[in-house]
PDB file of C-alpha atoms in Angstrom:
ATOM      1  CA  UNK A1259     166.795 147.958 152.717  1.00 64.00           C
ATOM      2  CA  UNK A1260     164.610 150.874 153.914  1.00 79.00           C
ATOM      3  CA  UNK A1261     164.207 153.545 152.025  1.00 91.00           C
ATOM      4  CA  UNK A1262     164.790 157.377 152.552  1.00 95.00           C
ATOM      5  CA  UNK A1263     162.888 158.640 155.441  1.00 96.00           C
ATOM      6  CA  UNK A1264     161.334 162.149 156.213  1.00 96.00           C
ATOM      7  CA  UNK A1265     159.215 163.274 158.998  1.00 96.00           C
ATOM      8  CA  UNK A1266     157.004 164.834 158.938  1.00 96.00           C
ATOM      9  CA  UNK A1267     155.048 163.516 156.646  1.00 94.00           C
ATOM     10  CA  UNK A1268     152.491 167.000 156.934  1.00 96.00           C
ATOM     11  CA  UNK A1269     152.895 170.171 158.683  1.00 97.00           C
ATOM     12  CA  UNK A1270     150.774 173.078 159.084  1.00 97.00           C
ATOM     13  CA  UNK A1271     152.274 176.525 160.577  1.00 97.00           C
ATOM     14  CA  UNK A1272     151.046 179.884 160.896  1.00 96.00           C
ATOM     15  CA  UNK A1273     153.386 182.790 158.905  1.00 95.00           C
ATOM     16  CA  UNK A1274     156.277 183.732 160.380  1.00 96.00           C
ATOM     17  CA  UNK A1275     156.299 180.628 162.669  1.00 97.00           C
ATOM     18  CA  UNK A1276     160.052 178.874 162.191  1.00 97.00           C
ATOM     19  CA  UNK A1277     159.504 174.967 160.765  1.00 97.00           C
ATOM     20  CA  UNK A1278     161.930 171.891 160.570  1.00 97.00           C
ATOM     21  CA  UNK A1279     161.686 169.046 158.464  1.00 97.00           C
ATOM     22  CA  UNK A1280     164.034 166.136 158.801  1.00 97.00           C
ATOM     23  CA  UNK A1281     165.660 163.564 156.607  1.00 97.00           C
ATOM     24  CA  UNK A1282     167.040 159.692 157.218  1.00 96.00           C
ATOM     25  CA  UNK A1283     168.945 159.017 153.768  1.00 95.00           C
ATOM     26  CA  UNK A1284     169.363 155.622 152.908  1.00 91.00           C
ATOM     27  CA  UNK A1285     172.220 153.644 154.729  1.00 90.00           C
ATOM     28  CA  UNK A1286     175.977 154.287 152.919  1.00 86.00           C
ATOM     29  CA  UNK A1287     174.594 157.183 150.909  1.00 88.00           C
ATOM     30  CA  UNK A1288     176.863 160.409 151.442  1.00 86.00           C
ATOM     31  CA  UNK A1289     175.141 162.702 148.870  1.00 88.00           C
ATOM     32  CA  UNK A1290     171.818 163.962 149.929  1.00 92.00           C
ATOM     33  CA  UNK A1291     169.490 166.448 148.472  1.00 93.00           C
ATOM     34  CA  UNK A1292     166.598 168.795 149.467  1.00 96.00           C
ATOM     35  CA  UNK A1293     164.605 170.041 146.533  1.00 95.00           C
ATOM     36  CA  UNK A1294     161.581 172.188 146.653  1.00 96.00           C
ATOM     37  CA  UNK A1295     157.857 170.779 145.142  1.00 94.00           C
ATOM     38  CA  UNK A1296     155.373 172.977 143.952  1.00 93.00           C
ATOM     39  CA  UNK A1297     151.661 171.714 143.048  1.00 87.00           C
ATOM     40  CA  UNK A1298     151.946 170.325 139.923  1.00 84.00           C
ATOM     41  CA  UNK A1299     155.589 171.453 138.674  1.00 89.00           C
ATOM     42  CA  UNK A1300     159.067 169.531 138.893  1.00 91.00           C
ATOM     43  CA  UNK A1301     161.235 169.517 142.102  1.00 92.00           C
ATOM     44  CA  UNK A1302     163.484 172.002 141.976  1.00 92.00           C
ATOM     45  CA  UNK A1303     166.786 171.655 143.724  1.00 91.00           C
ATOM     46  CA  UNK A1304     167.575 173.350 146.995  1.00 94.00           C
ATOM     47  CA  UNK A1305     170.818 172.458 148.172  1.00 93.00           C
ATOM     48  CA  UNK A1306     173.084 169.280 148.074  1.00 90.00           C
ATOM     49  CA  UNK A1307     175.785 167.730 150.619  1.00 90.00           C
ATOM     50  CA  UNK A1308     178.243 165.602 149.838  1.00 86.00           C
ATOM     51  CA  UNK A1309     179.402 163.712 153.203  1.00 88.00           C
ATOM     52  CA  UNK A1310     179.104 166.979 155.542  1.00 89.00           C
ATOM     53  CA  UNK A1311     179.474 169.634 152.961  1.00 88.00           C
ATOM     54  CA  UNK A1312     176.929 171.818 151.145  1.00 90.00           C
ATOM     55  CA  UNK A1313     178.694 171.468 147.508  1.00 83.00           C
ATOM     56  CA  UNK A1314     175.538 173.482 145.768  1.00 84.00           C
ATOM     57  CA  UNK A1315     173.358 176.046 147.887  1.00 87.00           C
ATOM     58  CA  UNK A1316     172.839 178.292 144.942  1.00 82.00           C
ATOM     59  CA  UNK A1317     169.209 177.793 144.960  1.00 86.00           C
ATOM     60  CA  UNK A1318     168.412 178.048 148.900  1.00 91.00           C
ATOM     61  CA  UNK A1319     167.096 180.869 149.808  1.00 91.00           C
ATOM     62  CA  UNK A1320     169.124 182.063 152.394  1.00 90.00           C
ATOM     63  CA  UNK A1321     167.749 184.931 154.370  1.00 93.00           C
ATOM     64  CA  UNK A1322     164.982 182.162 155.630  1.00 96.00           C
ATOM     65  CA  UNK A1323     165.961 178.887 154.643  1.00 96.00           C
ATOM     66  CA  UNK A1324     169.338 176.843 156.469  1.00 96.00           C
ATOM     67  CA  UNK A1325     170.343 173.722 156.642  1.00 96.00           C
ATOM     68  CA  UNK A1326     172.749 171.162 158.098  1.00 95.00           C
ATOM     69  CA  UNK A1327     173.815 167.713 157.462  1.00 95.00           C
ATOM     70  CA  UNK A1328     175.844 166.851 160.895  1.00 83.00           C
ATOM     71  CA  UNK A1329     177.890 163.606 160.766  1.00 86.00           C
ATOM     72  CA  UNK A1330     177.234 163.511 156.974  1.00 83.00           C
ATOM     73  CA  UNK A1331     174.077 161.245 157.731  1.00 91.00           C
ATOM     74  CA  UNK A1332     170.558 162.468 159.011  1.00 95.00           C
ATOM     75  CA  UNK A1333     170.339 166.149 157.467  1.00 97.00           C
ATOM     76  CA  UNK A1334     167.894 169.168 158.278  1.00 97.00           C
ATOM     77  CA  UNK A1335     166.014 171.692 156.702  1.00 97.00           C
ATOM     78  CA  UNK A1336     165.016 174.611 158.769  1.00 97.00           C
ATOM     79  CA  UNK A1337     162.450 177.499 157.623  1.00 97.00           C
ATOM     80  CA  UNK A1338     162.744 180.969 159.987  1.00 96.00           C
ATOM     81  CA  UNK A1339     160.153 183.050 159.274  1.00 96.00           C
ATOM     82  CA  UNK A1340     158.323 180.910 156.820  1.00 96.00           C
ATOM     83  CA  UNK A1341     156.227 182.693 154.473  1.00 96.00           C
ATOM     84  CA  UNK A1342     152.648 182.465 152.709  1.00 96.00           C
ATOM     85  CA  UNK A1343     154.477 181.169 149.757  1.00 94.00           C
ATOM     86  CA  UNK A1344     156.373 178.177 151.343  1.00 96.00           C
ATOM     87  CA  UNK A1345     153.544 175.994 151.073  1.00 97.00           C
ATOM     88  CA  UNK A1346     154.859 173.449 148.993  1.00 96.00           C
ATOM     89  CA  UNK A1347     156.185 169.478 149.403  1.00 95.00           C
ATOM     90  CA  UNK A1348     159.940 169.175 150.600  1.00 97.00           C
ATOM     91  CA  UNK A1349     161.363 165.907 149.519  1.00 96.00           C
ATOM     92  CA  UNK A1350     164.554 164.861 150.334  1.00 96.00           C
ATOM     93  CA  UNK A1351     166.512 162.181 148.253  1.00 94.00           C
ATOM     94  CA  UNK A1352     170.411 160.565 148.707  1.00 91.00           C
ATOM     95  CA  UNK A1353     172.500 158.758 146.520  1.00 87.00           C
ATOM     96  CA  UNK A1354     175.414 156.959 146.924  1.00 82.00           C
ATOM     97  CA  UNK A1355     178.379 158.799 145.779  1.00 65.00           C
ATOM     98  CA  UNK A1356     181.416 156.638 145.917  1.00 60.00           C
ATOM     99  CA  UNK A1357     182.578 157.868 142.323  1.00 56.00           C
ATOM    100  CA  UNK A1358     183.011 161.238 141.803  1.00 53.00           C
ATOM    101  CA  UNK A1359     182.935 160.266 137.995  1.00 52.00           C
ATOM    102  CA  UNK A1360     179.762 158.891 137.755  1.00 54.00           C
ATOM    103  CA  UNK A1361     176.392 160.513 138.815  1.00 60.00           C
ATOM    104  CA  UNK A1362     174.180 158.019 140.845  1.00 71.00           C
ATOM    105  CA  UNK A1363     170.414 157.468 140.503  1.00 81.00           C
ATOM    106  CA  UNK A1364     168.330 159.558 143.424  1.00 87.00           C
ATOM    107  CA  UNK A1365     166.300 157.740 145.601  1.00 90.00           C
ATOM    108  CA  UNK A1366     163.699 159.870 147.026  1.00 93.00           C
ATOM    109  CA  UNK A1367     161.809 160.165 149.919  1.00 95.00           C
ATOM    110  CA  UNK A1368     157.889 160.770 150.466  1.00 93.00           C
ATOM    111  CA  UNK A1369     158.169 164.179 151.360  1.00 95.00           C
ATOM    112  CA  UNK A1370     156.643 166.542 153.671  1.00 96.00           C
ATOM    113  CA  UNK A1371     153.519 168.638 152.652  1.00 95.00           C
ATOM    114  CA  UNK A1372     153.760 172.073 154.069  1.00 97.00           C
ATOM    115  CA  UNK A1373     150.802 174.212 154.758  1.00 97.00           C
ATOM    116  CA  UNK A1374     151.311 178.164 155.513  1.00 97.00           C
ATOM    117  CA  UNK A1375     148.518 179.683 156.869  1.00 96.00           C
TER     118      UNK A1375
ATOM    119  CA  UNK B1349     171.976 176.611 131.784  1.00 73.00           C
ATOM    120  CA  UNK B1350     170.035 173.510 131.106  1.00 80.00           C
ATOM    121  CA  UNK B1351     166.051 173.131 130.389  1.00 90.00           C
ATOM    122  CA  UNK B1352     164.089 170.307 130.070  1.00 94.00           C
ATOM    123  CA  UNK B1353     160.702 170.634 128.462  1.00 96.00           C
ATOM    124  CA  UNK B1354     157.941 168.432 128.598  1.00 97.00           C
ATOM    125  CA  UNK B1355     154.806 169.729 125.939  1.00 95.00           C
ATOM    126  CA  UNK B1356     152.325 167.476 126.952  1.00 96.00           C
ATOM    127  CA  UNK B1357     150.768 168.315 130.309  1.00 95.00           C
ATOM    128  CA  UNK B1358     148.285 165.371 130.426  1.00 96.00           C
ATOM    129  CA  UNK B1359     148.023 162.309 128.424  1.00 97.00           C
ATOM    130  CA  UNK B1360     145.265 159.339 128.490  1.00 97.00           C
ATOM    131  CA  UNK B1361     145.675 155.758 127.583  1.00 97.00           C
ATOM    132  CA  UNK B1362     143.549 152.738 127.636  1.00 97.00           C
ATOM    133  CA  UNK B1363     144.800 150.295 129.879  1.00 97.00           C
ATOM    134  CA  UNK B1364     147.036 147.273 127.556  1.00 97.00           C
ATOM    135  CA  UNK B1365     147.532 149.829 125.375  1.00 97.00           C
ATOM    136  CA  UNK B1366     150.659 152.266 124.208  1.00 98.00           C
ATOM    137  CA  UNK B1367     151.876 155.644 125.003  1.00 98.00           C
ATOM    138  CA  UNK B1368     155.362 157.701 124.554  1.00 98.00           C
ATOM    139  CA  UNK B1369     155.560 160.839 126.320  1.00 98.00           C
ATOM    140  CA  UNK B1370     157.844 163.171 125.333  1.00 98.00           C
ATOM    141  CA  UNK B1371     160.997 164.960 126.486  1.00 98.00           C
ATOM    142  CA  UNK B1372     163.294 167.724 124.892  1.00 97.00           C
ATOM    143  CA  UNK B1373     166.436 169.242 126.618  1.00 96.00           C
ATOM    144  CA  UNK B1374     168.913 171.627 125.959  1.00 93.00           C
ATOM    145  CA  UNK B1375     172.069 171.690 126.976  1.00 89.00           C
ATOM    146  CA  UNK B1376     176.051 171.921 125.748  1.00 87.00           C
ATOM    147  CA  UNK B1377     177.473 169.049 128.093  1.00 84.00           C
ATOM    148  CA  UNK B1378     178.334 165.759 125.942  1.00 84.00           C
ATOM    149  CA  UNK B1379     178.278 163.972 128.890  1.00 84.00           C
ATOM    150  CA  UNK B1380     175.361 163.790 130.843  1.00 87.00           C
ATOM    151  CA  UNK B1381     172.435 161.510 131.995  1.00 89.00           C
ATOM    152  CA  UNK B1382     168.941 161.158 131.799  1.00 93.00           C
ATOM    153  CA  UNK B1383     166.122 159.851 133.735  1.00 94.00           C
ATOM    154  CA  UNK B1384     162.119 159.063 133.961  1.00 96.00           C
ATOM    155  CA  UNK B1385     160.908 159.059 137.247  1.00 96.00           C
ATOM    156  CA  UNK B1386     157.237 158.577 137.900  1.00 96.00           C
ATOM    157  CA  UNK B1387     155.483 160.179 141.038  1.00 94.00           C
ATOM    158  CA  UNK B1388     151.423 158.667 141.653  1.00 91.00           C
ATOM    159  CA  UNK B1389     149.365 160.231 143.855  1.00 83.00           C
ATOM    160  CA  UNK B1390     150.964 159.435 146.961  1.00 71.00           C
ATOM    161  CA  UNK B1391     153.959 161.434 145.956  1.00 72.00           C
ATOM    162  CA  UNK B1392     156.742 159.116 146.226  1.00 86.00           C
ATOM    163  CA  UNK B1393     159.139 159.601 143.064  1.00 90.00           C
ATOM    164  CA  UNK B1394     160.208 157.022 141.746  1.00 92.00           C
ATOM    165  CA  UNK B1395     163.014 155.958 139.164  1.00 92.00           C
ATOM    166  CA  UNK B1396     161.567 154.200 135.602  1.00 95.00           C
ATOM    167  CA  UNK B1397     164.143 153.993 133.795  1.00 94.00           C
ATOM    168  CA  UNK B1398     167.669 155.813 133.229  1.00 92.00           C
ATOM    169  CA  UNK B1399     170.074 156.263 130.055  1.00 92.00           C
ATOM    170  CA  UNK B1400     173.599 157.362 130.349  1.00 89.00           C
ATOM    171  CA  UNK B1401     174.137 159.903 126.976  1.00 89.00           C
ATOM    172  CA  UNK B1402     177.593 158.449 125.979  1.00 87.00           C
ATOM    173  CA  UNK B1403     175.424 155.035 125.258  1.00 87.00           C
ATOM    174  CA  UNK B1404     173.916 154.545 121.686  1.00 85.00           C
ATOM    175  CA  UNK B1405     171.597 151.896 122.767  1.00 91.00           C
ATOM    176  CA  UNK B1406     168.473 153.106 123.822  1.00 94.00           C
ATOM    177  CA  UNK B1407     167.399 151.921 128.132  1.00 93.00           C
ATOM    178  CA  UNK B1408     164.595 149.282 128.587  1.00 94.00           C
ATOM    179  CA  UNK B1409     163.390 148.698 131.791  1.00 92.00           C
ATOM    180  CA  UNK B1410     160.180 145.647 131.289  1.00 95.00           C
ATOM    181  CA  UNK B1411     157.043 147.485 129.579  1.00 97.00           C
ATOM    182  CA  UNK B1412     159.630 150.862 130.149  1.00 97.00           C
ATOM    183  CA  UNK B1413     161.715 152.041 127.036  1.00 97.00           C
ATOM    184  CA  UNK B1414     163.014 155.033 126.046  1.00 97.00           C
ATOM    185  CA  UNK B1415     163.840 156.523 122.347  1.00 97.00           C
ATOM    186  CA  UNK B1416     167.228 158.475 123.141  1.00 96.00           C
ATOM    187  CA  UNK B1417     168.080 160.915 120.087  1.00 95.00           C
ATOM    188  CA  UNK B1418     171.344 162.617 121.362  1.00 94.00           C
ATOM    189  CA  UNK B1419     171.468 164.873 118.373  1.00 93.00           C
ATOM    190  CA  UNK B1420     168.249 166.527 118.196  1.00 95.00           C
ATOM    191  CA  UNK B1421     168.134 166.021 122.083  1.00 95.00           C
ATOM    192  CA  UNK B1422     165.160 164.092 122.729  1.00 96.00           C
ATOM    193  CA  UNK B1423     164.260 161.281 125.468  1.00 97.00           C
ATOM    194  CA  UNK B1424     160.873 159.660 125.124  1.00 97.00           C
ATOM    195  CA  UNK B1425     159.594 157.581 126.963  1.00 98.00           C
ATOM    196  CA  UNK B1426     157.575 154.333 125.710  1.00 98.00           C
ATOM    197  CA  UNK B1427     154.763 152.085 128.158  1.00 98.00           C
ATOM    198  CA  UNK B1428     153.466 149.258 126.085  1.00 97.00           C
ATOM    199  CA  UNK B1429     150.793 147.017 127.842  1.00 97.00           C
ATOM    200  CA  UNK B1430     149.287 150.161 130.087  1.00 97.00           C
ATOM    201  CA  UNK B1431     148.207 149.264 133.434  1.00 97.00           C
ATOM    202  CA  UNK B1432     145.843 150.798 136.018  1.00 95.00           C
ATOM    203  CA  UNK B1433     148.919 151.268 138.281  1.00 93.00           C
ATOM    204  CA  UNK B1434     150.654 153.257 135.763  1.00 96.00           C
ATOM    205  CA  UNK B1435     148.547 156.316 136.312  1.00 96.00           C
ATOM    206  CA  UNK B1436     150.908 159.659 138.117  1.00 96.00           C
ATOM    207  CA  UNK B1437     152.722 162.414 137.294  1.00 96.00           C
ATOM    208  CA  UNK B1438     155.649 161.199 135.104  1.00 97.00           C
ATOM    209  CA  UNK B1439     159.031 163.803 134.822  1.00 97.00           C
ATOM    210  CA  UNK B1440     162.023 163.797 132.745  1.00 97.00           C
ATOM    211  CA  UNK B1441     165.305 164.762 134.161  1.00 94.00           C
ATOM    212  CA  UNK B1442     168.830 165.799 132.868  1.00 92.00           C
ATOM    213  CA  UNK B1443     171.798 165.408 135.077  1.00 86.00           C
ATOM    214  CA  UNK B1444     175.154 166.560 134.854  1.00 80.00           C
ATOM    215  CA  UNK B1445     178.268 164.054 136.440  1.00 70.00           C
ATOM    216  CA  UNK B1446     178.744 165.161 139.908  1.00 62.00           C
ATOM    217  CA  UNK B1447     181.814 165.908 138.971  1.00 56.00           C
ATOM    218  CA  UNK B1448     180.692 169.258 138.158  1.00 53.00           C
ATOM    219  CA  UNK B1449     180.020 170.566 141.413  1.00 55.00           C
ATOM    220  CA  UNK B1450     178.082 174.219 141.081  1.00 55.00           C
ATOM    221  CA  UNK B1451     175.560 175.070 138.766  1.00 52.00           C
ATOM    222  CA  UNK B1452     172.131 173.106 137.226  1.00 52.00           C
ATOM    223  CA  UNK B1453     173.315 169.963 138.535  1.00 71.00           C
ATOM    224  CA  UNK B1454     170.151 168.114 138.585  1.00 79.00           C
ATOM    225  CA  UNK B1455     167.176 169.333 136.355  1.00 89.00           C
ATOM    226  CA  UNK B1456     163.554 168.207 136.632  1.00 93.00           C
ATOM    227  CA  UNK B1457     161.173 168.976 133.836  1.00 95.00           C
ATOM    228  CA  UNK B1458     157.520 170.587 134.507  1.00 94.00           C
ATOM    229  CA  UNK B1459     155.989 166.951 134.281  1.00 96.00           C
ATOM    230  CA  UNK B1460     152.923 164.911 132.052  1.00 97.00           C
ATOM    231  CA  UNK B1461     150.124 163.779 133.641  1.00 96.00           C
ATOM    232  CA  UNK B1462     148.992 159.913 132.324  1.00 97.00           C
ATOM    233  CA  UNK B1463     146.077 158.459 133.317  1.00 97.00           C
ATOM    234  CA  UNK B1464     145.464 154.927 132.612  1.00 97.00           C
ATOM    235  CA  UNK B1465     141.746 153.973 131.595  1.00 96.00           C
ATOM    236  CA  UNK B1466     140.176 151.039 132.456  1.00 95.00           C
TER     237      UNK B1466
END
């Protein structure tokens, strides 16, 4: 079974330049997350979908940071203008959600380094 | 709001040999879960081991086990018989049921850094 995908694996922008990362959850997963890595500190959550919908945004930045999930599978996380201070790993991770009563174990992907010059 | 603290930033072991890392929370759900994922240097996170709160017996997962006090809200995390390949950033993490659908659902402590020494 592959695993969760992200591309791309490193990106380097100059400010104010928009960026996109992109994630490929694992097959029959219909809760995905984003979550935010700085250098040497826990992820910390961005947003989650369940299926289509963004059930917890509280954390995304919104004035600069969107995303989507279209179809409820491959989901995208957009940056417009990034900023000095983005420079940080994006990882992605899905889990499958079939019971609303239980929480499922994250599988996580490898992440995309980004660099902000 | 829940916090998950982890007090020691690095740790060193000598390879076969024993280390618990340590993990305090806070929190006023009574039902909840907890996890020990383990990121090495080419940053893929993975899972260790997980422990579901309303369960009294403590997770083992192989050389993996974890010391679950619910009351004074600890979850260490035991690797007996170190191994090279053990070396990364290990993180504790407290999870609400997605039932709850706002707030802290997912919280990732500030990590411990284990090296394994040959």
């Amino acid at each position: 079974e592959a695993g969760v995908v992200q591309s791309p694996r490193y990106k380097i922008i100059e400010k104010k330049q928009p960026v996109a990362f992109w994630c490929n959850p694992i097959s029959g997963h219909n809760t995905l997350y984003w979550y935010l890595q700085n250098l040497g500190q826990g992820p910390e959550l961005l947003i989650r979908y369940e299926n289509e919908e963004a059930v917890d945004d509280s954390q995304l930045p919104k004035d600069r940071f969107s995303a989507e999930r279209l179809k409820g599978v491959d989901s995208t996380l957009k940056i417009q203008p990034a900023e000095l201070g983005d420079s940080a790993v994006y990882l992605c991770a899905s889990s499958s959600g079939w019971d609303p009563y239980r929480t499922d174990t994250q599988y996580f992907g490898p992440g995309t380094r980004l660099t902000v010059l | 709001a829940q916090t998950v603290t982890q007090s020691q930033p690095e740790m060193s072991v000598q390879e076969a040999e024993t280390v618990t890392l340590s993990c305090t929370y806070d929190t006023s759900e009574s039902n909840y879960y907890l996890f020990w994922y383990k990121q090495p240097p080419s940053r893929q996170m993975i899972l260790v081991i997980r422990q579901e709160a309303y369960k009294q017996q403590n997770a083992t997962e192989n050389r993996f086990s974890v010391n679950f006090q619910k009351a004074a809200k600890s979850f260490s995390l035991k690797i007996s018989d170190s191994q090279l390949g053990d070396t990364a950033m290990y993180f504790c993490a407290f999870m609400k049921p997605r039932r709850m659908v706002y707030g802290q659902n997912f919280v990732f402590g500030p990590g411990t850094r284990l090296s394994v020494l040959p």
